[in-house]
PDB file of C-alpha atoms in Angstrom:
ATOM      1  CA  MET A1112       0.000   0.000   0.000  1.00  0.00           C
ATOM      2  CA  CYS A1113       1.157   3.553  -0.737  1.00  0.00           C
ATOM      3  CA  GLN A1114       1.455   5.511   2.481  1.00  0.00           C
ATOM      4  CA  THR A1115       2.860   8.649   0.901  1.00  0.00           C
ATOM      5  CA  GLU A1116       2.277  10.333  -2.448  1.00  0.00           C
ATOM      6  CA  THR A1117       5.710   9.465  -3.859  1.00  0.00           C
ATOM      7  CA  HIS A1118       6.289   9.656  -7.594  1.00  0.00           C
ATOM      8  CA  ALA A1119       6.255   5.858  -7.816  1.00  0.00           C
ATOM      9  CA  CYS A1120       2.975   5.522  -5.898  1.00  0.00           C
ATOM     10  CA  LYS A1121       1.365   8.330  -7.868  1.00  0.00           C
ATOM     11  CA  GLY A1122       2.519   6.761 -11.126  1.00  0.00           C
ATOM     12  CA  ALA A1123       1.127   3.350 -10.187  1.00  0.00           C
ATOM     13  CA  SER A1124      -2.195   4.917  -9.259  1.00  0.00           C
ATOM     14  CA  ILE A1125      -2.404   6.763 -12.574  1.00  0.00           C
ATOM     15  CA  ILE A1126      -1.649   3.590 -14.550  1.00  0.00           C
ATOM     16  CA  ARG A1127      -4.326   1.649 -12.676  1.00  0.00           C
ATOM     17  CA  ARG A1128      -6.909   4.352 -13.397  1.00  0.00           C
ATOM     18  CA  TYR A1129      -5.803   4.591 -17.038  1.00  0.00           C
ATOM     19  CA  LEU A1130      -6.199   0.858 -17.583  1.00  0.00           C
ATOM     20  CA  HIS A1131      -9.502   0.816 -15.726  1.00  0.00           C
ATOM     21  CA  ASN A1132     -10.880   3.491 -18.040  1.00  0.00           C
ATOM     22  CA  LEU A1133      -9.990   1.676 -21.260  1.00  0.00           C
ATOM     23  CA  SER A1134     -12.993   0.677 -23.310  1.00  0.00           C
ATOM     24  CA  HIS A1135     -12.141  -2.985 -22.597  1.00  0.00           C
ATOM     25  CA  PRO A1136     -10.666  -4.437 -19.378  1.00  0.00           C
ATOM     26  CA  ALA A1137      -6.911  -4.958 -19.322  1.00  0.00           C
ATOM     27  CA  GLY A1138      -6.104  -8.447 -20.571  1.00  0.00           C
ATOM     28  CA  THR A1139      -9.231  -8.696 -22.728  1.00  0.00           C
ATOM     29  CA  PHE A1140      -8.744  -5.792 -25.133  1.00  0.00           C
ATOM     30  CA  VAL A1141      -9.515  -6.731 -28.719  1.00  0.00           C
ATOM     31  CA  ARG A1142      -9.612  -4.005 -31.346  1.00  0.00           C
ATOM     32  CA  PRO A1143     -12.080  -3.996 -34.285  1.00  0.00           C
ATOM     33  CA  MET A1144     -10.721  -6.125 -37.115  1.00  0.00           C
ATOM     34  CA  HIS A1145     -11.376  -7.121 -40.694  1.00  0.00           C
ATOM     35  CA  ASP A1146     -12.134 -10.795 -41.292  1.00  0.00           C
ATOM     36  CA  SER A1147      -8.604 -11.742 -42.392  1.00  0.00           C
ATOM     37  CA  THR A1148      -7.085  -9.910 -39.432  1.00  0.00           C
ATOM     38  CA  GLU A1149      -9.499 -11.626 -37.068  1.00  0.00           C
ATOM     39  CA  ILE A1150      -8.455 -15.031 -38.388  1.00  0.00           C
ATOM     40  CA  GLN A1151      -4.813 -14.139 -37.828  1.00  0.00           C
ATOM     41  CA  HIS A1152      -5.589 -12.874 -34.343  1.00  0.00           C
ATOM     42  CA  ARG A1153      -7.311 -16.152 -33.467  1.00  0.00           C
ATOM     43  CA  ARG A1154      -4.155 -17.957 -34.474  1.00  0.00           C
ATOM     44  CA  LEU A1155      -2.026 -15.651 -32.336  1.00  0.00           C
ATOM     45  CA  GLU A1156      -4.351 -16.366 -29.412  1.00  0.00           C
ATOM     46  CA  SER A1157      -3.024 -19.939 -29.510  1.00  0.00           C
ATOM     47  CA  LEU A1158       0.154 -18.672 -27.864  1.00  0.00           C
ATOM     48  CA  TRP A1159       0.128 -18.170 -24.112  1.00  0.00           C
ATOM     49  CA  GLY A1160       1.896 -15.256 -22.480  1.00  0.00           C
ATOM     50  CA  LYS A1161       1.004 -15.489 -18.787  1.00  0.00           C
ATOM     51  CA  SER A1162      -0.155 -18.480 -16.777  1.00  0.00           C
ATOM     52  CA  SER A1163      -1.095 -16.864 -13.468  1.00  0.00           C
ATOM     53  CA  PRO A1164      -3.681 -16.305 -12.101  1.00  0.00           C
ATOM     54  CA  SER A1165      -5.158 -17.758 -15.312  1.00  0.00           C
ATOM     55  CA  ARG A1166      -4.134 -18.131 -18.940  1.00  0.00           C
ATOM     56  CA  ASN A1167      -3.567 -14.857 -20.742  1.00  0.00           C
ATOM     57  CA  SER A1168      -2.704 -15.056 -24.417  1.00  0.00           C
ATOM     58  CA  LEU A1169       0.563 -13.614 -25.660  1.00  0.00           C
ATOM     59  CA  PRO A1170      -0.970 -10.947 -27.960  1.00  0.00           C
ATOM     60  CA  ARG A1171      -3.211  -9.681 -25.145  1.00  0.00           C
ATOM     61  CA  HIS A1172      -0.271  -9.490 -22.734  1.00  0.00           C
ATOM     62  CA  MET A1173       1.802  -7.604 -25.304  1.00  0.00           C
ATOM     63  CA  LEU A1174      -1.065  -5.205 -25.992  1.00  0.00           C
ATOM     64  CA  ASP A1175      -1.583  -4.568 -22.270  1.00  0.00           C
ATOM     65  CA  THR A1176       2.113  -3.708 -21.938  1.00  0.00           C
ATOM     66  CA  ALA A1177       1.973  -1.337 -24.895  1.00  0.00           C
ATOM     67  CA  HIS A1178      -0.974   0.481 -23.286  1.00  0.00           C
ATOM     68  CA  VAL A1179       0.936   0.851 -20.014  1.00  0.00           C
ATOM     69  CA  ALA A1180       3.840   2.408 -21.925  1.00  0.00           C
ATOM     70  CA  GLY A1181       1.370   4.839 -23.509  1.00  0.00           C
ATOM     71  CA  ALA A1182      -0.010   5.702 -20.073  1.00  0.00           C
ATOM     72  CA  ILE A1183       3.481   6.375 -18.765  1.00  0.00           C
ATOM     73  CA  TRP A1184       4.197   8.666 -21.720  1.00  0.00           C
ATOM     74  CA  ASP A1185       0.908  10.552 -21.312  1.00  0.00           C
ATOM     75  CA  ARG A1186       0.652  10.835 -17.557  1.00  0.00           C
ATOM     76  CA  ILE A1187       4.027  10.330 -15.906  1.00  0.00           C
ATOM     77  CA  LEU A1188       6.973  11.317 -18.111  1.00  0.00           C
ATOM     78  CA  SER A1189       8.083  14.913 -17.948  1.00  0.00           C
ATOM     79  CA  GLN A1190       8.762  16.844 -21.119  1.00  0.00           C
ATOM     80  CA  ARG A1191      12.458  16.342 -20.425  1.00  0.00           C
ATOM     81  CA  GLY A1192      11.896  12.582 -20.233  1.00  0.00           C
ATOM     82  CA  ARG A1193       9.990  12.559 -23.508  1.00  0.00           C
ATOM     83  CA  ASP A1194      12.731  14.600 -25.167  1.00  0.00           C
ATOM     84  CA  ALA A1195      15.353  12.147 -23.914  1.00  0.00           C
ATOM     85  CA  LEU A1196      13.447   9.261 -25.469  1.00  0.00           C
ATOM     86  CA  ARG A1197      13.004  11.168 -28.717  1.00  0.00           C
ATOM     87  CA  SER A1198      16.778  11.656 -28.826  1.00  0.00           C
ATOM     88  CA  CYS A1199      17.026   7.842 -28.847  1.00  0.00           C
ATOM     89  CA  GLY A1200      14.586   7.656 -31.742  1.00  0.00           C
ATOM     90  CA  LEU A1201      11.524   6.785 -29.661  1.00  0.00           C
ATOM     91  CA  ASP A1202       8.304   8.757 -29.912  1.00  0.00           C
ATOM     92  CA  ARG A1203       5.108   7.691 -28.144  1.00  0.00           C
ATOM     93  CA  ASN A1204       4.056   5.141 -30.767  1.00  0.00           C
ATOM     94  CA  SER A1205       7.458   3.540 -31.156  1.00  0.00           C
ATOM     95  CA  LEU A1206       7.871   3.364 -27.364  1.00  0.00           C
ATOM     96  CA  MET A1207       4.545   1.553 -27.139  1.00  0.00           C
ATOM     97  CA  LEU A1208       5.606  -0.843 -29.896  1.00  0.00           C
ATOM     98  CA  LEU A1209       8.971  -1.530 -28.267  1.00  0.00           C
ATOM     99  CA  ALA A1210       7.311  -2.138 -24.896  1.00  0.00           C
ATOM    100  CA  GLY A1211       4.764  -4.439 -26.464  1.00  0.00           C
ATOM    101  CA  LEU A1212       7.496  -6.437 -28.190  1.00  0.00           C
ATOM    102  CA  HIS A1213       9.351  -7.152 -24.948  1.00  0.00           C
ATOM    103  CA  ASP A1214       7.828 -10.648 -24.767  1.00  0.00           C
ATOM    104  CA  VAL A1215       7.656 -11.482 -28.465  1.00  0.00           C
ATOM    105  CA  GLY A1216      10.286 -14.124 -27.706  1.00  0.00           C
ATOM    106  CA  LYS A1217       7.624 -16.103 -25.879  1.00  0.00           C
ATOM    107  CA  ALA A1218       6.473 -17.140 -29.347  1.00  0.00           C
ATOM    108  CA  SER A1219       9.104 -19.864 -29.308  1.00  0.00           C
ATOM    109  CA  PRO A1220       9.119 -23.604 -28.640  1.00  0.00           C
ATOM    110  CA  GLY A1221      11.387 -23.254 -25.596  1.00  0.00           C
ATOM    111  CA  PHE A1222       8.926 -20.976 -23.832  1.00  0.00           C
ATOM    112  CA  GLN A1223       5.636 -22.495 -24.970  1.00  0.00           C
ATOM    113  CA  ALA A1224       6.890 -25.916 -23.846  1.00  0.00           C
ATOM    114  CA  LYS A1225       6.989 -24.722 -20.232  1.00  0.00           C
ATOM    115  CA  ARG A1226       3.207 -25.085 -20.160  1.00  0.00           C
ATOM    116  CA  PRO A1227       2.247 -27.249 -23.137  1.00  0.00           C
ATOM    117  CA  ASP A1228      -1.290 -27.459 -21.760  1.00  0.00           C
ATOM    118  CA  LEU A1229      -1.658 -23.708 -22.414  1.00  0.00           C
ATOM    119  CA  HIS A1230      -0.325 -23.857 -25.966  1.00  0.00           C
ATOM    120  CA  HIS A1231      -3.115 -24.420 -28.481  1.00  0.00           C
ATOM    121  CA  GLY A1232      -1.097 -25.973 -31.277  1.00  0.00           C
ATOM    122  CA  TRP A1233      -0.197 -22.976 -33.458  1.00  0.00           C
ATOM    123  CA  PRO A1234       2.107 -22.219 -35.237  1.00  0.00           C
ATOM    124  CA  ALA A1235       3.377 -25.770 -34.771  1.00  0.00           C
ATOM    125  CA  PRO A1236       2.840 -28.610 -32.314  1.00  0.00           C
ATOM    126  CA  LEU A1237       5.332 -29.030 -29.494  1.00  0.00           C
ATOM    127  CA  THR A1238       7.368 -32.212 -29.700  1.00  0.00           C
ATOM    128  CA  HIS A1239       9.287 -33.401 -26.643  1.00  0.00           C
ATOM    129  CA  PRO A1240       8.179 -30.469 -24.457  1.00  0.00           C
ATOM    130  CA  GLN A1241      10.198 -31.420 -21.354  1.00  0.00           C
ATOM    131  CA  PRO A1242      13.666 -31.173 -22.961  1.00  0.00           C
ATOM    132  CA  LEU A1243      12.533 -28.079 -24.852  1.00  0.00           C
ATOM    133  CA  ALA A1244      11.428 -26.403 -21.625  1.00  0.00           C
ATOM    134  CA  ALA A1245      14.750 -27.262 -19.963  1.00  0.00           C
ATOM    135  CA  GLU A1246      16.667 -25.665 -22.827  1.00  0.00           C
ATOM    136  CA  GLY A1247      14.295 -22.702 -22.678  1.00  0.00           C
ATOM    137  CA  LEU A1248      15.437 -22.025 -19.121  1.00  0.00           C
ATOM    138  CA  ARG A1249      18.993 -21.589 -20.421  1.00  0.00           C
ATOM    139  CA  TYR A1250      18.128 -19.572 -23.541  1.00  0.00           C
ATOM    140  CA  ARG A1251      15.253 -17.576 -22.137  1.00  0.00           C
ATOM    141  CA  HIS A1252      12.428 -15.825 -23.950  1.00  0.00           C
ATOM    142  CA  GLU A1253      13.953 -12.358 -23.512  1.00  0.00           C
ATOM    143  CA  LEU A1254      17.000 -13.523 -25.474  1.00  0.00           C
ATOM    144  CA  VAL A1255      14.678 -14.662 -28.244  1.00  0.00           C
ATOM    145  CA  SER A1256      13.100 -11.186 -28.165  1.00  0.00           C
ATOM    146  CA  PHE A1257      16.587  -9.653 -28.525  1.00  0.00           C
ATOM    147  CA  ARG A1258      17.436 -11.970 -31.417  1.00  0.00           C
ATOM    148  CA  ALA A1259      14.126 -11.358 -33.190  1.00  0.00           C
ATOM    149  CA  LEU A1260      14.401  -7.564 -33.056  1.00  0.00           C
ATOM    150  CA  TRP A1261      18.022  -7.688 -34.211  1.00  0.00           C
ATOM    151  CA  GLU A1262      17.131  -9.879 -37.174  1.00  0.00           C
ATOM    152  CA  TRP A1263      14.117  -7.742 -38.137  1.00  0.00           C
ATOM    153  CA  LEU A1264      16.004  -4.449 -38.051  1.00  0.00           C
ATOM    154  CA  THR A1265      19.127  -5.688 -39.820  1.00  0.00           C
ATOM    155  CA  ALA A1266      17.024  -7.445 -42.487  1.00  0.00           C
ATOM    156  CA  ARG A1267      15.365  -4.105 -43.213  1.00  0.00           C
ATOM    157  CA  GLY A1268      18.728  -2.462 -43.823  1.00  0.00           C
ATOM    158  CA  TRP A1269      18.723  -0.516 -40.553  1.00  0.00           C
ATOM    159  CA  ASP A1270      22.348   0.625 -40.400  1.00  0.00           C
ATOM    160  CA  ASP A1271      22.402   2.404 -37.019  1.00  0.00           C
ATOM    161  CA  ARG A1272      24.149  -0.412 -35.188  1.00  0.00           C
ATOM    162  CA  SER A1273      24.453   1.345 -31.831  1.00  0.00           C
ATOM    163  CA  ARG A1274      20.756   2.233 -31.720  1.00  0.00           C
ATOM    164  CA  THR A1275      19.761  -1.250 -32.877  1.00  0.00           C
ATOM    165  CA  LEU A1276      21.868  -2.741 -30.096  1.00  0.00           C
ATOM    166  CA  ALA A1277      20.382  -0.370 -27.515  1.00  0.00           C
ATOM    167  CA  TRP A1278      16.809  -1.263 -28.460  1.00  0.00           C
ATOM    168  CA  CYS A1279      17.635  -4.977 -28.491  1.00  0.00           C
ATOM    169  CA  GLN A1280      19.171  -4.636 -25.035  1.00  0.00           C
ATOM    170  CA  VAL A1281      15.916  -3.103 -23.781  1.00  0.00           C
ATOM    171  CA  LEU A1282      14.104  -6.260 -24.860  1.00  0.00           C
ATOM    172  CA  GLY A1283      16.852  -8.650 -23.809  1.00  0.00           C
ATOM    173  CA  GLY A1284      17.317  -7.014 -20.408  1.00  0.00           C
ATOM    174  CA  HIS A1285      13.711  -6.524 -19.362  1.00  0.00           C
ATOM    175  CA  HIS A1286      14.135  -9.012 -16.501  1.00  0.00           C
ATOM    176  CA  GLY A1287      16.975  -6.948 -15.064  1.00  0.00           C
ATOM    177  CA  VAL A1288      20.118  -8.412 -16.645  1.00  0.00           C
ATOM    178  CA  TYR A1289      21.431  -7.072 -19.937  1.00  0.00           C
ATOM    179  CA  PRO A1290      22.781  -9.970 -22.000  1.00  0.00           C
ATOM    180  CA  ASP A1291      26.023 -10.139 -23.906  1.00  0.00           C
ATOM    181  CA  PRO A1292      25.039  -9.528 -27.549  1.00  0.00           C
ATOM    182  CA  GLY A1293      27.525 -12.018 -28.929  1.00  0.00           C
ATOM    183  CA  SER A1294      26.229 -14.767 -26.662  1.00  0.00           C
ATOM    184  CA  VAL A1295      22.661 -14.034 -27.742  1.00  0.00           C
ATOM    185  CA  LEU A1296      23.377 -14.085 -31.467  1.00  0.00           C
ATOM    186  CA  ILE A1297      25.597 -17.168 -31.546  1.00  0.00           C
ATOM    187  CA  GLY A1298      24.091 -19.060 -28.599  1.00  0.00           C
ATOM    188  CA  GLY A1299      21.044 -21.193 -28.167  1.00  0.00           C
ATOM    189  CA  SER A1300      19.510 -23.593 -30.639  1.00  0.00           C
ATOM    190  CA  PRO A1301      16.948 -23.165 -33.422  1.00  0.00           C
ATOM    191  CA  LEU A1302      14.989 -25.913 -31.698  1.00  0.00           C
ATOM    192  CA  VAL A1303      14.548 -23.564 -28.725  1.00  0.00           C
ATOM    193  CA  TRP A1304      13.904 -20.202 -30.371  1.00  0.00           C
ATOM    194  CA  GLY A1305      12.146 -21.692 -33.375  1.00  0.00           C
ATOM    195  CA  GLU A1306      12.634 -21.102 -37.075  1.00  0.00           C
ATOM    196  CA  GLY A1307      10.196 -21.296 -39.972  1.00  0.00           C
ATOM    197  CA  ALA A1308       6.633 -21.157 -38.667  1.00  0.00           C
ATOM    198  CA  TRP A1309       7.779 -19.833 -35.291  1.00  0.00           C
ATOM    199  CA  ALA A1310       9.706 -16.962 -36.881  1.00  0.00           C
ATOM    200  CA  ASP A1311       6.615 -16.226 -38.967  1.00  0.00           C
ATOM    201  CA  ALA A1312       4.516 -16.139 -35.784  1.00  0.00           C
ATOM    202  CA  ARG A1313       6.854 -13.600 -34.160  1.00  0.00           C
ATOM    203  CA  ARG A1314       6.735 -11.473 -37.288  1.00  0.00           C
ATOM    204  CA  ALA A1315       2.918 -11.711 -37.290  1.00  0.00           C
ATOM    205  CA  LEU A1316       2.861 -10.473 -33.684  1.00  0.00           C
ATOM    206  CA  TRP A1317       5.024  -7.486 -34.662  1.00  0.00           C
ATOM    207  CA  GLU A1318       2.769  -6.650 -37.608  1.00  0.00           C
ATOM    208  CA  TRP A1319      -0.433  -7.096 -35.596  1.00  0.00           C
ATOM    209  CA  LEU A1320       0.824  -4.980 -32.713  1.00  0.00           C
ATOM    210  CA  GLY A1321       2.063  -2.260 -35.035  1.00  0.00           C
ATOM    211  CA  GLU A1322      -1.216  -1.870 -36.906  1.00  0.00           C
TER     212      GLU A1322
END
Protein backbone atom coordinates (compact mmCIF):
# COMPACT_ATOMS: atom_id res chain seq x y z
CA MET A 1 0.00 0.00 0.00
CA CYS A 2 1.16 3.55 -0.74
CA GLN A 3 1.45 5.51 2.48
CA THR A 4 2.86 8.65 0.90
CA GLU A 5 2.28 10.33 -2.45
CA THR A 6 5.71 9.46 -3.86
CA HIS A 7 6.29 9.66 -7.59
CA ALA A 8 6.25 5.86 -7.82
CA CYS A 9 2.97 5.52 -5.90
CA LYS A 10 1.37 8.33 -7.87
CA GLY A 11 2.52 6.76 -11.13
CA ALA A 12 1.13 3.35 -10.19
CA SER A 13 -2.20 4.92 -9.26
CA ILE A 14 -2.40 6.76 -12.57
CA ILE A 15 -1.65 3.59 -14.55
CA ARG A 16 -4.33 1.65 -12.68
CA ARG A 17 -6.91 4.35 -13.40
CA TYR A 18 -5.80 4.59 -17.04
CA LEU A 19 -6.20 0.86 -17.58
CA HIS A 20 -9.50 0.82 -15.73
CA ASN A 21 -10.88 3.49 -18.04
CA LEU A 22 -9.99 1.68 -21.26
CA SER A 23 -12.99 0.68 -23.31
CA HIS A 24 -12.14 -2.98 -22.60
CA PRO A 25 -10.67 -4.44 -19.38
CA ALA A 26 -6.91 -4.96 -19.32
CA GLY A 27 -6.10 -8.45 -20.57
CA THR A 28 -9.23 -8.70 -22.73
CA PHE A 29 -8.74 -5.79 -25.13
CA VAL A 30 -9.51 -6.73 -28.72
CA ARG A 31 -9.61 -4.00 -31.35
CA PRO A 32 -12.08 -4.00 -34.29
CA MET A 33 -10.72 -6.13 -37.11
CA HIS A 34 -11.38 -7.12 -40.69
CA ASP A 35 -12.13 -10.80 -41.29
CA SER A 36 -8.60 -11.74 -42.39
CA THR A 37 -7.09 -9.91 -39.43
CA GLU A 38 -9.50 -11.63 -37.07
CA ILE A 39 -8.46 -15.03 -38.39
CA GLN A 40 -4.81 -14.14 -37.83
CA HIS A 41 -5.59 -12.87 -34.34
CA ARG A 42 -7.31 -16.15 -33.47
CA ARG A 43 -4.15 -17.96 -34.47
CA LEU A 44 -2.03 -15.65 -32.34
CA GLU A 45 -4.35 -16.37 -29.41
CA SER A 46 -3.02 -19.94 -29.51
CA LEU A 47 0.15 -18.67 -27.86
CA TRP A 48 0.13 -18.17 -24.11
CA GLY A 49 1.90 -15.26 -22.48
CA LYS A 50 1.00 -15.49 -18.79
CA SER A 51 -0.16 -18.48 -16.78
CA SER A 52 -1.10 -16.86 -13.47
CA PRO A 53 -3.68 -16.30 -12.10
CA SER A 54 -5.16 -17.76 -15.31
CA ARG A 55 -4.13 -18.13 -18.94
CA ASN A 56 -3.57 -14.86 -20.74
CA SER A 57 -2.70 -15.06 -24.42
CA LEU A 58 0.56 -13.61 -25.66
CA PRO A 59 -0.97 -10.95 -27.96
CA ARG A 60 -3.21 -9.68 -25.14
CA HIS A 61 -0.27 -9.49 -22.73
CA MET A 62 1.80 -7.60 -25.30
CA LEU A 63 -1.07 -5.20 -25.99
CA ASP A 64 -1.58 -4.57 -22.27
CA THR A 65 2.11 -3.71 -21.94
CA ALA A 66 1.97 -1.34 -24.90
CA HIS A 67 -0.97 0.48 -23.29
CA VAL A 68 0.94 0.85 -20.01
CA ALA A 69 3.84 2.41 -21.93
CA GLY A 70 1.37 4.84 -23.51
CA ALA A 71 -0.01 5.70 -20.07
CA ILE A 72 3.48 6.37 -18.77
CA TRP A 73 4.20 8.67 -21.72
CA ASP A 74 0.91 10.55 -21.31
CA ARG A 75 0.65 10.83 -17.56
CA ILE A 76 4.03 10.33 -15.91
CA LEU A 77 6.97 11.32 -18.11
CA SER A 78 8.08 14.91 -17.95
CA GLN A 79 8.76 16.84 -21.12
CA ARG A 80 12.46 16.34 -20.42
CA GLY A 81 11.90 12.58 -20.23
CA ARG A 82 9.99 12.56 -23.51
CA ASP A 83 12.73 14.60 -25.17
CA ALA A 84 15.35 12.15 -23.91
CA LEU A 85 13.45 9.26 -25.47
CA ARG A 86 13.00 11.17 -28.72
CA SER A 87 16.78 11.66 -28.83
CA CYS A 88 17.03 7.84 -28.85
CA GLY A 89 14.59 7.66 -31.74
CA LEU A 90 11.52 6.78 -29.66
CA ASP A 91 8.30 8.76 -29.91
CA ARG A 92 5.11 7.69 -28.14
CA ASN A 93 4.06 5.14 -30.77
CA SER A 94 7.46 3.54 -31.16
CA LEU A 95 7.87 3.36 -27.36
CA MET A 96 4.54 1.55 -27.14
CA LEU A 97 5.61 -0.84 -29.90
CA LEU A 98 8.97 -1.53 -28.27
CA ALA A 99 7.31 -2.14 -24.90
CA GLY A 100 4.76 -4.44 -26.46
CA LEU A 101 7.50 -6.44 -28.19
CA HIS A 102 9.35 -7.15 -24.95
CA ASP A 103 7.83 -10.65 -24.77
CA VAL A 104 7.66 -11.48 -28.47
CA GLY A 105 10.29 -14.12 -27.71
CA LYS A 106 7.62 -16.10 -25.88
CA ALA A 107 6.47 -17.14 -29.35
CA SER A 108 9.10 -19.86 -29.31
CA PRO A 109 9.12 -23.60 -28.64
CA GLY A 110 11.39 -23.25 -25.60
CA PHE A 111 8.93 -20.98 -23.83
CA GLN A 112 5.64 -22.50 -24.97
CA ALA A 113 6.89 -25.92 -23.85
CA LYS A 114 6.99 -24.72 -20.23
CA ARG A 115 3.21 -25.09 -20.16
CA PRO A 116 2.25 -27.25 -23.14
CA ASP A 117 -1.29 -27.46 -21.76
CA LEU A 118 -1.66 -23.71 -22.41
CA HIS A 119 -0.32 -23.86 -25.97
CA HIS A 120 -3.12 -24.42 -28.48
CA GLY A 121 -1.10 -25.97 -31.28
CA TRP A 122 -0.20 -22.98 -33.46
CA PRO A 123 2.11 -22.22 -35.24
CA ALA A 124 3.38 -25.77 -34.77
CA PRO A 125 2.84 -28.61 -32.31
CA LEU A 126 5.33 -29.03 -29.49
CA THR A 127 7.37 -32.21 -29.70
CA HIS A 128 9.29 -33.40 -26.64
CA PRO A 129 8.18 -30.47 -24.46
CA GLN A 130 10.20 -31.42 -21.35
CA PRO A 131 13.67 -31.17 -22.96
CA LEU A 132 12.53 -28.08 -24.85
CA ALA A 133 11.43 -26.40 -21.62
CA ALA A 134 14.75 -27.26 -19.96
CA GLU A 135 16.67 -25.66 -22.83
CA GLY A 136 14.30 -22.70 -22.68
CA LEU A 137 15.44 -22.03 -19.12
CA ARG A 138 18.99 -21.59 -20.42
CA TYR A 139 18.13 -19.57 -23.54
CA ARG A 140 15.25 -17.58 -22.14
CA HIS A 141 12.43 -15.83 -23.95
CA GLU A 142 13.95 -12.36 -23.51
CA LEU A 143 17.00 -13.52 -25.47
CA VAL A 144 14.68 -14.66 -28.24
CA SER A 145 13.10 -11.19 -28.16
CA PHE A 146 16.59 -9.65 -28.53
CA ARG A 147 17.44 -11.97 -31.42
CA ALA A 148 14.13 -11.36 -33.19
CA LEU A 149 14.40 -7.56 -33.06
CA TRP A 150 18.02 -7.69 -34.21
CA GLU A 151 17.13 -9.88 -37.17
CA TRP A 152 14.12 -7.74 -38.14
CA LEU A 153 16.00 -4.45 -38.05
CA THR A 154 19.13 -5.69 -39.82
CA ALA A 155 17.02 -7.45 -42.49
CA ARG A 156 15.37 -4.10 -43.21
CA GLY A 157 18.73 -2.46 -43.82
CA TRP A 158 18.72 -0.52 -40.55
CA ASP A 159 22.35 0.62 -40.40
CA ASP A 160 22.40 2.40 -37.02
CA ARG A 161 24.15 -0.41 -35.19
CA SER A 162 24.45 1.35 -31.83
CA ARG A 163 20.76 2.23 -31.72
CA THR A 164 19.76 -1.25 -32.88
CA LEU A 165 21.87 -2.74 -30.10
CA ALA A 166 20.38 -0.37 -27.52
CA TRP A 167 16.81 -1.26 -28.46
CA CYS A 168 17.63 -4.98 -28.49
CA GLN A 169 19.17 -4.64 -25.04
CA VAL A 170 15.92 -3.10 -23.78
CA LEU A 171 14.10 -6.26 -24.86
CA GLY A 172 16.85 -8.65 -23.81
CA GLY A 173 17.32 -7.01 -20.41
CA HIS A 174 13.71 -6.52 -19.36
CA HIS A 175 14.13 -9.01 -16.50
CA GLY A 176 16.97 -6.95 -15.06
CA VAL A 177 20.12 -8.41 -16.65
CA TYR A 178 21.43 -7.07 -19.94
CA PRO A 179 22.78 -9.97 -22.00
CA ASP A 180 26.02 -10.14 -23.91
CA PRO A 181 25.04 -9.53 -27.55
CA GLY A 182 27.53 -12.02 -28.93
CA SER A 183 26.23 -14.77 -26.66
CA VAL A 184 22.66 -14.03 -27.74
CA LEU A 185 23.38 -14.09 -31.47
CA ILE A 186 25.60 -17.17 -31.55
CA GLY A 187 24.09 -19.06 -28.60
CA GLY A 188 21.04 -21.19 -28.17
CA SER A 189 19.51 -23.59 -30.64
CA PRO A 190 16.95 -23.17 -33.42
CA LEU A 191 14.99 -25.91 -31.70
CA VAL A 192 14.55 -23.56 -28.72
CA TRP A 193 13.90 -20.20 -30.37
CA GLY A 194 12.15 -21.69 -33.37
CA GLU A 195 12.63 -21.10 -37.07
CA GLY A 196 10.20 -21.30 -39.97
CA ALA A 197 6.63 -21.16 -38.67
CA TRP A 198 7.78 -19.83 -35.29
CA ALA A 199 9.71 -16.96 -36.88
CA ASP A 200 6.62 -16.23 -38.97
CA ALA A 201 4.52 -16.14 -35.78
CA ARG A 202 6.85 -13.60 -34.16
CA ARG A 203 6.74 -11.47 -37.29
CA ALA A 204 2.92 -11.71 -37.29
CA LEU A 205 2.86 -10.47 -33.68
CA TRP A 206 5.02 -7.49 -34.66
CA GLU A 207 2.77 -6.65 -37.61
CA TRP A 208 -0.43 -7.10 -35.60
CA LEU A 209 0.82 -4.98 -32.71
CA GLY A 210 2.06 -2.26 -35.04
CA GLU A 211 -1.22 -1.87 -36.91
